[in-house]
Coordinates of C-alpha atoms in Angstrom, one line a residue:
M1 CA -52.7 -38.9 -48.7
K2 CA -55.4 -40.6 -50.8
R3 CA -54.7 -44.2 -51.8
G4 CA -55.7 -46.0 -54.9
L5 CA -54.5 -47.2 -58.2
L6 CA -52.4 -44.5 -59.8
M7 CA -51.7 -45.8 -63.3
K8 CA -53.5 -46.5 -66.5
T9 CA -52.6 -49.7 -68.4
M10 CA -50.9 -48.7 -71.7
L11 CA -51.2 -52.2 -73.2
P12 CA -53.6 -55.1 -72.7
C13 CA -52.3 -58.0 -70.5
S14 CA -52.2 -60.3 -73.5
L15 CA -50.0 -58.0 -75.4
R16 CA -47.7 -57.4 -72.4
S17 CA -47.2 -61.2 -72.0
I18 CA -46.2 -61.3 -75.7
V19 CA -43.8 -58.5 -75.2
G20 CA -42.4 -60.3 -72.2
K21 CA -41.8 -63.6 -74.0
A22 CA -40.5 -62.5 -77.4
G23 CA -38.5 -60.0 -79.3
A24 CA -39.5 -57.3 -81.8
L25 CA -40.5 -59.7 -84.6
I26 CA -42.9 -61.7 -82.5
W27 CA -44.3 -58.4 -81.1
V28 CA -45.1 -57.3 -84.7
I29 CA -46.8 -60.6 -85.5
G30 CA -48.6 -60.7 -82.2
I31 CA -50.0 -57.2 -82.5
F32 CA -51.4 -57.8 -86.0
G33 CA -52.8 -61.2 -85.0
L34 CA -54.4 -60.0 -81.8
T35 CA -55.8 -56.9 -83.6
A36 CA -57.8 -59.1 -85.9
A37 CA -58.8 -61.6 -83.2
L38 CA -59.9 -59.0 -80.6
A39 CA -61.2 -56.4 -83.1
A40 CA -59.4 -53.8 -81.0
P41 CA -59.3 -50.6 -83.2
D42 CA -57.0 -48.5 -81.0
I43 CA -54.0 -50.8 -80.7
A44 CA -50.9 -49.3 -82.3
T45 CA -48.8 -51.1 -84.8
A46 CA -45.2 -52.0 -83.9
A47 CA -43.9 -49.3 -86.2
E48 CA -45.9 -46.7 -84.2
A49 CA -45.1 -48.2 -80.7
P50 CA -42.5 -46.3 -78.9
R51 CA -39.4 -48.2 -77.6
R52 CA -39.8 -48.6 -73.9
P53 CA -36.8 -47.2 -71.9
N54 CA -34.4 -49.1 -69.8
I55 CA -34.4 -48.2 -66.1
V56 CA -31.3 -48.0 -63.9
I57 CA -31.6 -47.3 -60.2
I58 CA -28.3 -46.4 -58.5
L59 CA -28.7 -46.5 -54.7
G60 CA -26.1 -45.3 -52.3
D61 CA -26.1 -46.8 -48.9
D62 CA -26.0 -44.0 -46.2
L63 CA -25.1 -41.5 -49.0
G64 CA -25.6 -37.9 -47.6
Y65 CA -27.8 -35.2 -49.1
A66 CA -24.9 -32.8 -49.5
D67 CA -22.2 -35.2 -50.7
M68 CA -22.5 -35.0 -54.4
G69 CA -21.1 -32.0 -56.2
S70 CA -24.4 -31.2 -57.7
F71 CA -25.9 -30.9 -54.2
G72 CA -23.1 -28.7 -52.8
G73 CA -20.4 -31.2 -51.9
E74 CA -16.7 -30.7 -52.4
I75 CA -16.4 -34.4 -53.1
K76 CA -15.6 -35.0 -56.8
T77 CA -18.6 -36.8 -58.5
P78 CA -18.4 -35.8 -62.2
N79 CA -20.4 -38.8 -63.5
L80 CA -23.3 -38.3 -61.1
D81 CA -23.1 -34.6 -61.6
A82 CA -23.4 -35.2 -65.4
L83 CA -26.6 -37.1 -64.8
A84 CA -27.9 -34.2 -62.8
N85 CA -26.9 -31.7 -65.5
N86 CA -28.7 -33.8 -68.1
G87 CA -31.8 -34.4 -65.9
V88 CA -33.5 -32.9 -62.9
R89 CA -32.5 -32.6 -59.2
F90 CA -35.1 -32.9 -56.5
T91 CA -34.6 -31.2 -53.2
N92 CA -37.6 -32.5 -51.3
F93 CA -37.3 -36.2 -51.7
Y94 CA -37.9 -38.5 -48.8
T95 CA -36.9 -42.0 -48.0
H96 CA -37.0 -43.7 -44.5
A97 CA -34.6 -43.3 -41.7
S98 CA -32.9 -46.7 -42.1
C99 CA -31.9 -49.0 -45.0
S100 CA -34.2 -52.0 -45.1
P101 CA -37.4 -49.9 -44.5
T102 CA -36.5 -47.7 -47.4
R103 CA -35.6 -50.6 -49.7
S104 CA -38.9 -52.4 -48.8
M105 CA -40.9 -49.4 -50.0
L106 CA -38.8 -48.9 -53.1
L107 CA -39.5 -52.4 -54.2
S108 CA -43.2 -52.7 -53.1
G109 CA -44.7 -49.2 -53.1
V110 CA -46.4 -50.2 -49.8
D111 CA -45.8 -48.8 -46.3
T112 CA -43.2 -50.6 -44.2
H113 CA -45.8 -51.7 -41.5
V114 CA -47.6 -53.6 -44.2
N115 CA -44.8 -55.0 -46.3
G116 CA -42.9 -56.7 -43.5
L117 CA -40.4 -54.0 -42.5
G118 CA -42.5 -52.3 -39.8
N119 CA -39.2 -52.5 -37.9
M120 CA -35.7 -53.6 -39.0
D121 CA -35.1 -57.3 -38.5
E122 CA -32.2 -56.5 -36.2
W123 CA -34.4 -54.4 -33.9
T124 CA -37.8 -56.2 -33.9
A125 CA -39.3 -55.4 -30.5
P126 CA -40.9 -58.1 -28.3
N127 CA -44.4 -56.7 -28.8
Q128 CA -43.9 -56.8 -32.6
T129 CA -42.6 -60.3 -32.9
G130 CA -45.0 -62.5 -34.9
V131 CA -47.2 -59.6 -35.9
P132 CA -48.1 -59.4 -39.7
G133 CA -46.1 -56.5 -41.2
Y134 CA -43.2 -57.0 -38.8
E135 CA -41.7 -60.1 -40.2
G136 CA -38.3 -58.4 -40.8
Y137 CA -38.2 -59.4 -44.5
L138 CA -40.2 -58.3 -47.5
N139 CA -43.4 -60.4 -47.0
N140 CA -45.6 -62.2 -49.4
Q141 CA -48.5 -59.9 -48.9
V142 CA -46.9 -57.6 -51.5
V143 CA -45.9 -57.9 -55.1
T144 CA -42.5 -56.4 -56.1
L145 CA -41.5 -53.9 -58.8
P146 CA -39.2 -56.4 -60.5
Q147 CA -42.0 -59.1 -60.6
L148 CA -44.3 -56.7 -62.3
L149 CA -41.7 -55.3 -64.7
K150 CA -40.6 -58.8 -65.6
A151 CA -44.2 -59.7 -66.4
A152 CA -44.4 -56.6 -68.6
G153 CA -41.5 -57.8 -70.7
Y154 CA -38.5 -56.3 -69.0
H155 CA -35.3 -58.1 -68.1
T156 CA -34.7 -57.6 -64.3
Y157 CA -31.2 -57.4 -62.9
M158 CA -29.8 -56.7 -59.4
A159 CA -26.4 -56.3 -58.0
G160 CA -25.5 -55.2 -54.5
K161 CA -27.1 -55.1 -51.0
W162 CA -30.5 -56.7 -50.5
H163 CA -31.2 -56.6 -46.7
L164 CA -34.8 -57.9 -47.2
G165 CA -34.5 -61.6 -46.2
K166 CA -32.3 -64.6 -46.6
A167 CA -34.5 -67.6 -46.9
P168 CA -34.9 -69.2 -50.3
D169 CA -38.4 -67.6 -50.8
Q170 CA -37.1 -64.2 -49.7
I171 CA -34.0 -63.7 -51.9
P172 CA -33.9 -61.6 -55.1
A173 CA -34.4 -64.5 -57.4
A174 CA -37.6 -65.4 -55.6
R175 CA -38.9 -61.8 -55.8
G176 CA -38.7 -61.1 -59.5
F177 CA -35.0 -60.6 -60.4
E178 CA -34.0 -62.7 -63.4
R179 CA -30.2 -62.2 -62.7
D180 CA -28.6 -61.2 -59.4
F181 CA -25.3 -60.9 -57.5
T182 CA -26.4 -60.0 -54.1
L183 CA -25.2 -59.3 -50.5
L184 CA -28.1 -60.4 -48.4
D185 CA -26.8 -58.8 -45.2
G186 CA -27.0 -55.2 -44.2
G187 CA -23.3 -54.6 -44.4
G188 CA -19.8 -55.9 -43.7
S189 CA -16.4 -56.2 -45.4
Y190 CA -16.0 -54.9 -48.9
W191 CA -13.1 -57.4 -49.5
D192 CA -14.4 -60.7 -48.3
M193 CA -17.2 -62.5 -46.5
S194 CA -16.3 -61.1 -43.0
N195 CA -19.3 -60.0 -41.0
V196 CA -19.3 -58.0 -37.8
T197 CA -20.9 -60.2 -35.2
A198 CA -19.8 -63.5 -33.5
A199 CA -23.2 -65.1 -33.9
S200 CA -23.2 -64.4 -37.7
P201 CA -19.5 -64.1 -38.7
R202 CA -19.9 -64.8 -42.4
L203 CA -21.7 -62.7 -45.0
V204 CA -24.3 -64.4 -47.2
F205 CA -24.3 -63.8 -50.9
T206 CA -26.4 -65.2 -53.8
E207 CA -25.8 -65.3 -57.5
D208 CA -28.7 -66.1 -59.8
G209 CA -30.6 -67.6 -56.9
R210 CA -27.8 -69.8 -55.6
Y211 CA -26.0 -69.2 -52.3
L212 CA -22.3 -68.6 -52.8
T213 CA -19.5 -70.6 -51.1
R214 CA -16.9 -68.0 -52.0
L215 CA -16.5 -64.7 -53.8
P216 CA -15.1 -64.1 -57.2
K217 CA -11.3 -63.5 -57.6
D218 CA -10.2 -59.9 -57.0
Y219 CA -13.6 -59.1 -55.4
Y220 CA -14.2 -55.6 -54.2
A221 CA -17.8 -54.8 -53.6
T222 CA -18.4 -51.6 -55.6
K223 CA -16.3 -52.8 -58.6
T224 CA -17.7 -56.3 -58.6
Y225 CA -21.3 -55.1 -58.4
T226 CA -20.7 -52.9 -61.4
D227 CA -19.0 -55.7 -63.3
K228 CA -21.9 -58.0 -62.7
V229 CA -24.6 -55.5 -63.8
I230 CA -22.6 -54.9 -67.0
S231 CA -22.3 -58.6 -67.7
F232 CA -26.1 -59.1 -67.1
I233 CA -26.9 -56.4 -69.6
D234 CA -24.5 -57.7 -72.2
A235 CA -25.8 -61.3 -71.9
N236 CA -29.3 -60.3 -73.3
H237 CA -28.4 -57.2 -75.3
G238 CA -30.0 -57.1 -78.7
D239 CA -33.0 -59.4 -77.9
G240 CA -35.4 -56.4 -78.2
K241 CA -36.3 -56.3 -74.5
P242 CA -35.7 -53.4 -72.2
F243 CA -34.0 -53.9 -68.9
F244 CA -34.5 -52.8 -65.3
A245 CA -31.2 -52.7 -63.3
Y246 CA -31.2 -52.2 -59.6
V247 CA -27.6 -51.2 -58.7
S248 CA -27.8 -51.3 -54.9
H249 CA -24.4 -50.2 -53.7
Q250 CA -23.0 -51.2 -50.3
A251 CA -20.9 -48.0 -50.3
P252 CA -20.5 -45.6 -48.6
H253 CA -21.8 -47.6 -45.6
D254 CA -19.1 -48.3 -43.0
P255 CA -16.7 -49.9 -42.7
Y256 CA -14.8 -47.6 -45.0
H257 CA -13.0 -50.2 -47.1
L258 CA -11.4 -49.0 -50.4
P259 CA -8.4 -49.6 -52.6
K260 CA -5.2 -47.8 -51.5
E261 CA -5.2 -45.5 -54.6
W262 CA -8.6 -44.1 -53.5
R263 CA -7.6 -43.3 -49.9
N264 CA -5.5 -40.2 -50.2
R265 CA -7.3 -38.0 -52.6
H266 CA -8.2 -35.4 -49.9
V267 CA -5.2 -35.4 -47.6
G268 CA -5.5 -32.6 -45.1
E269 CA -8.6 -31.2 -46.7
Y270 CA -10.8 -31.9 -43.7
D271 CA -8.3 -30.9 -41.0
K272 CA -10.2 -27.5 -40.8
G273 CA -13.1 -29.3 -39.2
W274 CA -16.7 -30.1 -39.7
D275 CA -18.1 -26.6 -38.9
A276 CA -16.1 -25.0 -41.7
V277 CA -17.0 -27.7 -44.2
R278 CA -20.7 -27.5 -43.4
Q279 CA -20.6 -23.7 -43.9
E280 CA -18.9 -24.1 -47.3
R281 CA -21.4 -26.7 -48.4
L282 CA -24.4 -24.5 -47.4
K283 CA -22.9 -21.6 -49.3
R284 CA -22.6 -23.7 -52.5
Q285 CA -26.2 -25.1 -52.0
I286 CA -27.5 -21.5 -51.9
E287 CA -25.5 -20.6 -55.0
L288 CA -26.9 -23.7 -56.8
G289 CA -30.5 -23.0 -55.7
I290 CA -30.7 -26.2 -53.6
Q291 CA -31.5 -24.1 -50.6
P292 CA -33.0 -20.6 -50.5
A293 CA -30.9 -17.6 -49.5
G294 CA -31.0 -17.1 -45.7
T295 CA -31.1 -20.8 -44.9
Q296 CA -29.4 -21.6 -41.6
L297 CA -27.4 -24.6 -40.6
A298 CA -28.9 -26.9 -38.0
E299 CA -27.2 -26.6 -34.7
R300 CA -24.1 -28.7 -34.3
M301 CA -25.0 -31.6 -32.1
W302 CA -24.5 -30.6 -28.5
F303 CA -22.1 -33.5 -27.7
I304 CA -19.8 -32.8 -30.6
P305 CA -16.9 -30.4 -29.9
D306 CA -16.2 -27.3 -31.8
P307 CA -13.2 -28.4 -33.9
I308 CA -11.4 -25.2 -33.1
V309 CA -10.8 -26.3 -29.6
L310 CA -9.3 -29.7 -30.6
A311 CA -5.5 -30.3 -30.9
P312 CA -4.2 -30.4 -34.5
A313 CA -3.4 -34.1 -34.2
S314 CA -7.0 -34.9 -33.1
R315 CA -8.4 -32.8 -36.0
A316 CA -6.1 -34.6 -38.4
I317 CA -7.1 -38.1 -37.3
L318 CA -10.8 -37.2 -37.4
G319 CA -10.3 -35.5 -40.8
K320 CA -8.7 -38.7 -42.1
K321 CA -12.0 -40.5 -41.5
M322 CA -13.8 -38.0 -43.7
E323 CA -11.0 -38.4 -46.3
L324 CA -11.8 -42.1 -46.5
Y325 CA -15.5 -41.4 -46.8
A326 CA -14.9 -39.0 -49.6
G327 CA -12.8 -41.6 -51.3
M328 CA -15.7 -44.1 -51.0
V329 CA -18.1 -41.7 -52.7
E330 CA -15.7 -40.9 -55.5
N331 CA -15.1 -44.6 -56.0
I332 CA -18.9 -45.0 -56.5
D333 CA -18.9 -42.2 -59.0
F334 CA -16.0 -43.8 -60.9
H335 CA -17.9 -47.1 -61.2
V336 CA -21.1 -45.3 -62.1
G337 CA -19.1 -43.7 -64.9
R338 CA -18.0 -47.2 -66.1
L339 CA -21.6 -48.3 -66.4
I340 CA -22.6 -45.1 -68.2
D341 CA -19.7 -45.4 -70.6
H342 CA -20.7 -49.0 -71.3
L343 CA -24.3 -48.1 -72.0
K344 CA -23.1 -45.4 -74.4
K345 CA -20.8 -47.9 -76.1
I346 CA -23.6 -50.4 -76.7
G347 CA -26.1 -47.7 -77.8
E348 CA -28.4 -47.9 -74.8
Y349 CA -27.5 -44.8 -72.9
D350 CA -29.9 -42.4 -74.7
N351 CA -32.8 -44.8 -74.0
T352 CA -32.1 -45.3 -70.3
I353 CA -33.7 -43.6 -67.3
F354 CA -31.3 -43.1 -64.4
I355 CA -32.6 -42.6 -60.9
V356 CA -29.9 -41.8 -58.2
F357 CA -30.4 -41.4 -54.5
G358 CA -29.3 -42.5 -51.0
D359 CA -31.4 -44.9 -48.9
N360 CA -31.5 -42.8 -45.7
G361 CA -29.5 -40.1 -43.9
A362 CA -25.8 -40.4 -43.4
E363 CA -24.6 -42.7 -40.6
G364 CA -23.7 -40.8 -37.4
T365 CA -23.9 -43.7 -35.0
D366 CA -20.8 -45.7 -34.0
L367 CA -22.1 -49.1 -35.3
F368 CA -18.9 -50.9 -34.5
K369 CA -19.1 -49.8 -30.8
M370 CA -22.8 -50.7 -30.7
I371 CA -22.1 -54.2 -32.1
A372 CA -18.9 -55.0 -30.2
G373 CA -20.4 -54.0 -26.9
T374 CA -18.3 -54.1 -23.7
P375 CA -15.1 -56.0 -22.7
G376 CA -15.7 -59.6 -21.7
T377 CA -18.5 -60.2 -24.1
R378 CA -18.4 -62.6 -27.0
D379 CA -18.8 -59.9 -29.7
F380 CA -16.1 -57.7 -28.1
L381 CA -13.7 -60.6 -28.3
Y382 CA -14.7 -61.4 -31.9
A383 CA -14.3 -57.7 -32.9
A384 CA -10.8 -57.5 -31.3
I385 CA -9.6 -60.6 -33.2
N386 CA -11.3 -60.2 -36.6
W387 CA -11.5 -56.4 -36.9
S388 CA -8.1 -55.6 -35.3
Q389 CA -6.6 -53.3 -37.9
T390 CA -6.9 -50.1 -35.9
D391 CA -3.7 -48.3 -37.1
P392 CA -4.8 -45.2 -39.2
N393 CA -2.3 -46.3 -41.8
A394 CA -4.3 -49.6 -42.2
W395 CA -7.7 -47.9 -42.4
G396 CA -9.4 -49.2 -45.6
D397 CA -7.7 -52.6 -45.4
P398 CA -9.5 -55.9 -44.7
G399 CA -10.0 -56.2 -40.9
S400 CA -10.3 -52.4 -40.4
F401 CA -13.6 -50.8 -39.3
V402 CA -13.9 -47.1 -39.7
G403 CA -16.9 -44.9 -39.5
Y404 CA -16.7 -41.1 -39.5
G405 CA -19.0 -40.2 -36.6
P406 CA -21.8 -37.8 -36.0
M407 CA -19.7 -34.7 -36.7
W408 CA -19.1 -35.7 -40.3
A409 CA -22.6 -37.2 -40.7
Q410 CA -24.0 -33.7 -40.0
V411 CA -21.7 -32.4 -42.8
S412 CA -23.1 -35.0 -45.2
M413 CA -26.6 -33.9 -44.3
T414 CA -26.0 -30.2 -44.6
P415 CA -28.0 -28.1 -43.7
F416 CA -30.3 -30.5 -41.9
S417 CA -30.6 -31.7 -38.3
Q418 CA -29.4 -35.1 -37.2
Y419 CA -28.9 -38.2 -39.4
K420 CA -29.7 -41.8 -40.0
G421 CA -32.1 -43.5 -37.5
W422 CA -33.9 -40.3 -36.6
L423 CA -36.9 -38.6 -38.2
A424 CA -35.4 -35.2 -38.3
E425 CA -34.8 -34.0 -41.9
G426 CA -31.2 -35.3 -41.7
G427 CA -32.5 -38.9 -41.3
I428 CA -35.0 -38.9 -44.1
R429 CA -34.3 -36.2 -46.7
N430 CA -32.2 -37.3 -49.6
A431 CA -30.7 -35.9 -52.8
L432 CA -32.5 -37.3 -55.9
I433 CA -31.4 -37.2 -59.6
V434 CA -33.6 -38.4 -62.4
S435 CA -32.4 -38.2 -66.1
G436 CA -33.3 -39.9 -69.3
P437 CA -35.9 -39.9 -72.1
V438 CA -39.0 -39.5 -69.9
V439 CA -37.6 -36.2 -68.4
K440 CA -39.0 -33.3 -70.4
R441 CA -38.1 -30.6 -67.9
P442 CA -35.1 -28.3 -68.6
Q443 CA -31.8 -30.0 -68.3
G444 CA -30.0 -29.3 -65.1
S445 CA -33.1 -27.8 -63.5
L446 CA -34.3 -28.1 -59.9
N447 CA -37.7 -29.2 -58.5
H448 CA -38.8 -28.5 -55.0
G449 CA -42.0 -30.7 -54.9
V450 CA -42.4 -33.2 -52.2
M451 CA -41.4 -36.7 -53.4
H452 CA -41.3 -40.1 -51.7
V453 CA -39.4 -43.4 -52.3
A454 CA -42.8 -45.2 -52.5
D455 CA -43.5 -43.2 -55.7
L456 CA -41.1 -45.3 -57.6
M457 CA -43.4 -48.3 -58.0
P458 CA -46.3 -46.3 -59.7
T459 CA -43.8 -44.2 -61.7
L460 CA -41.9 -47.1 -63.2
L461 CA -45.0 -49.2 -63.9
E462 CA -46.3 -46.3 -65.9
V463 CA -43.0 -46.0 -67.7
A464 CA -43.2 -49.7 -68.6
G465 CA -46.8 -49.6 -69.6
A466 CA -47.8 -51.9 -66.8
S467 CA -50.4 -51.6 -64.1
Y468 CA -50.6 -52.5 -60.4
P469 CA -52.9 -55.6 -60.0
K470 CA -55.6 -55.9 -57.4
T471 CA -54.6 -59.5 -56.5
N472 CA -51.5 -61.7 -56.6
Q473 CA -51.6 -65.5 -56.4
G474 CA -55.1 -65.3 -55.0
R475 CA -54.3 -62.7 -52.4
E476 CA -55.7 -59.1 -52.4
L477 CA -52.8 -56.7 -52.6
P478 CA -52.5 -53.6 -50.3
P479 CA -52.9 -50.3 -52.2
L480 CA -49.9 -48.3 -53.3
I481 CA -49.1 -45.3 -51.1
G482 CA -47.1 -43.3 -53.7
K483 CA -47.9 -41.2 -56.7
S484 CA -46.5 -41.4 -60.2
W485 CA -43.9 -38.8 -61.1
M486 CA -44.8 -38.8 -64.8
P487 CA -46.9 -35.7 -64.8
M488 CA -44.1 -33.8 -63.1
L489 CA -41.3 -35.4 -65.2
S490 CA -43.2 -34.5 -68.4
G491 CA -43.4 -30.8 -67.2
K492 CA -47.2 -30.8 -66.9
V493 CA -47.1 -30.0 -63.1
D494 CA -44.4 -28.8 -60.7
S495 CA -45.6 -31.1 -57.9
I496 CA -47.4 -34.3 -57.7
R497 CA -48.8 -33.6 -54.2
T498 CA -51.2 -31.0 -52.9
D499 CA -51.2 -29.4 -49.5
K500 CA -53.8 -31.9 -48.4
D501 CA -51.6 -34.9 -49.2
Y502 CA -49.4 -36.1 -46.3
L503 CA -46.5 -38.5 -45.7
A504 CA -45.9 -40.3 -42.4
W505 CA -43.1 -42.3 -40.8
E506 CA -42.4 -44.5 -37.8
V507 CA -39.3 -46.5 -37.0
F508 CA -37.7 -47.4 -33.6
G509 CA -40.6 -45.6 -32.0
N510 CA -39.7 -42.2 -33.5
R511 CA -42.5 -40.8 -35.6
A512 CA -43.3 -37.9 -38.0
V513 CA -45.9 -36.5 -40.4
R514 CA -45.4 -34.0 -43.2
Q515 CA -48.3 -32.1 -44.9
G516 CA -47.5 -29.1 -47.1
D517 CA -44.9 -27.0 -45.4
W518 CA -45.5 -28.4 -42.0
K519 CA -43.8 -31.3 -40.2
L520 CA -44.8 -32.8 -36.9
R521 CA -42.1 -34.9 -35.2
W522 CA -41.9 -37.1 -32.0
Q523 CA -38.5 -38.4 -31.0
F524 CA -37.0 -40.0 -28.0
K525 CA -34.9 -37.8 -25.7
P526 CA -32.4 -36.3 -26.0
Y527 CA -32.6 -36.0 -29.8
G528 CA -36.2 -35.0 -29.4
K529 CA -38.3 -33.8 -26.5
G530 CA -40.3 -37.0 -26.0
E531 CA -43.4 -35.0 -27.2
W532 CA -44.7 -33.6 -30.4
E533 CA -42.7 -30.8 -32.0
L534 CA -43.8 -28.7 -35.0
F535 CA -41.7 -27.2 -37.7
N536 CA -42.3 -25.2 -40.8
V537 CA -39.7 -27.0 -42.9
A538 CA -40.1 -24.7 -45.9
K539 CA -39.0 -21.8 -43.9
D540 CA -36.9 -23.7 -41.4
P541 CA -35.4 -26.8 -43.1
A542 CA -32.9 -27.2 -40.3
E543 CA -35.7 -27.6 -37.8
R544 CA -34.2 -25.0 -35.4
K545 CA -37.4 -23.6 -34.1
D546 CA -40.2 -25.7 -32.6
V547 CA -43.5 -23.7 -33.1
A548 CA -45.9 -26.2 -31.6
A549 CA -46.9 -23.9 -28.7
Q550 CA -47.8 -21.1 -31.2
N551 CA -49.8 -23.4 -33.5
P552 CA -52.0 -25.7 -31.4
D553 CA -54.6 -26.2 -34.1
K554 CA -52.0 -27.3 -36.6
V555 CA -50.6 -29.8 -34.1
K556 CA -54.0 -31.1 -33.5
A557 CA -54.7 -31.5 -37.2
L558 CA -51.4 -33.3 -37.9
V559 CA -51.9 -35.6 -34.9
A560 CA -55.2 -36.6 -36.4
L561 CA -53.4 -37.5 -39.6
W562 CA -50.9 -39.5 -37.6
N563 CA -53.7 -41.4 -35.9
D564 CA -55.2 -42.2 -39.3
Y565 CA -51.9 -43.5 -40.5
V566 CA -51.5 -45.7 -37.4
K567 CA -55.0 -47.3 -38.0
A568 CA -54.5 -47.7 -41.8
N569 CA -51.1 -49.5 -41.4
N570 CA -51.3 -51.3 -38.1
V571 CA -48.5 -49.3 -36.6
I572 CA -47.3 -50.9 -33.3
L573 CA -44.9 -48.7 -31.4
P574 CA -42.0 -50.9 -30.2
S575 CA -41.7 -51.8 -26.5
R576 CA -37.8 -51.9 -26.9
G577 CA -35.5 -50.1 -29.2
P578 CA -31.9 -49.0 -29.9
F579 CA -32.3 -45.6 -28.2
E580 CA -33.8 -46.8 -24.9
T581 CA -30.7 -45.8 -22.8
L582 CA -29.4 -43.0 -25.0
E583 CA -30.5 -40.2 -22.7
D584 CA -28.4 -41.8 -19.9
Q585 CA -25.3 -42.2 -22.1
L586 CA -25.1 -38.7 -23.6
P587 CA -24.4 -35.5 -21.7
M588 CA -27.4 -33.3 -21.0
R589 CA -28.7 -31.5 -24.0
V590 CA -27.9 -27.8 -24.1
P591 CA -28.1 -25.1 -26.8
V592 CA -25.1 -24.7 -29.0
D593 CA -24.1 -21.0 -29.4
T594 CA -21.1 -19.8 -31.4
G595 CA -18.3 -18.7 -29.1
F596 CA -19.8 -20.0 -25.9
P597 CA -18.4 -20.3 -23.3
P598 CA -16.0 -17.3 -24.0
L599 CA -13.6 -18.9 -21.5
I600 CA -12.2 -21.3 -24.0
Y601 CA -12.3 -18.9 -26.9
K602 CA -10.6 -15.8 -25.3
R603 CA -7.2 -15.4 -26.9
Q604 CA -4.1 -14.0 -25.2
F605 CA -4.4 -10.3 -24.4
V606 CA -1.8 -8.2 -26.3
P607 CA -1.2 -4.7 -24.9
P608 CA -0.6 -1.7 -27.1
K609 CA 3.1 -1.6 -28.2
D610 CA 3.6 1.9 -27.0
M611 CA 2.6 0.9 -23.5
V612 CA 4.9 -2.1 -23.1
A613 CA 7.9 -1.8 -20.8
D614 CA 10.5 -3.9 -19.0
P615 CA 10.3 -4.0 -15.2
K616 CA 12.1 -1.2 -13.3
Q617 CA 15.2 -2.1 -11.4

């Protein structure tokens, strides 16, 4: 894709600083004074200047593409669905395959290998250590969205998960957020400060730039984050300045902690198993127009059993995990509703842009098993002592750690292949909702244009009337990689990208390129082939058919784009990674065909009634 500055400045820098430091009265005085002083004939008066909208980003952590009702889910999300019905849903929106890389691009508009998250901090490889772009935190080579919005006259608020650095110069208060209540870690308890490793047993939080010694009374992550954002908005309400609120939920990331009244809203609903729920979700997606008629589901992962062959008790226990997950998503929706209702009450809802999405694919890996390791190790002992609530009746309580596994992650990512950590569509394709005053497309409509999380920086700067600078604190800034959505949101175009534009990804050594309808993918075995695979994701969104052998010229062209991406962003493939022994741990990959082997599906033969007889004496 071409790089460059994507926005036009809507106000001179001098005016933006005035807007940033004063209210409506000073804006009026400043405009008239500067008009005379600068003899600028085209500057509008305050009476003509449109009121700039507030901006709210609602980010779900590991929220699946098909979880919300408006994207085909059976999970009840009326508040998020209402935003979808008032705005636009986007079906071809891409993030990254893991949380901190996505968040780094959201806040910088710059590729991960440049902004410091070339790899997750937790998995930085030996050959990446000490290399610029692989710091494991959002580095100082980039300027952040809240820094630029703050300079343009916005209040900037954050509540929730950060995962972009813990040192004093790396926390939200140092990167442009005026107010914050933040979990700096990647995850942990929703009830207290319990973390999941022995080396780092305590979660780290900040509030307004100070590290917390304890959490507020009656803390529960999703509720408290919402409470804090509402209090931040109220503290400055009425001063004439718009606000940017980054509501970065920890949910529904595991462990699945939630209040008791939210745990039993789907009792028994998922006992029928993952295959049936995936089929139901795809049917609704086709009815809604999310997926075209004829779309197939991705193959069930070869190491996941057909739920039909499981004993009822096993299906019930596994179904209970999905019940908890659904409760987590519904709890998010409830608290989003609280925020929406509050904005309506104070008269800000109609002037607020809402942007809703998940940070990557749903989590199919058993993180607890990965972290705890094997018996006899320090982390195994720590997990056994501090995360010991394993009885299903205690799931959701402090000290319990429940994730729902690859079978339900595939359900969350219906109809796509695979999930978080991988560069199949199930790892990087996300549901996106945008609503608010800048959306001029039909309410409740769908858009199928290719979108990317890095587009948020140029889009929101254009909304704010700000521009992306060439330098920051004497350092030349890297160019933005995204494109503004404003021409598309305004209804002028249906897609902001042409067939010549491309997107590229790399994390954990897995890599991918998408250009137009084509996607080239390289993944470690056994999830991939350890070689380039080619898919037409417009016709085959589930990536069922590798057509590389039939299209060598297309493979060659996309590999050339990949090589350009590597050079432009200093991509260093890791020497070590989380999947280096996976091929040895999993059974050999085989095709999954419905009803095979017949041996385990053949039911009892029942002879015709008129041919049945008792034995002769």
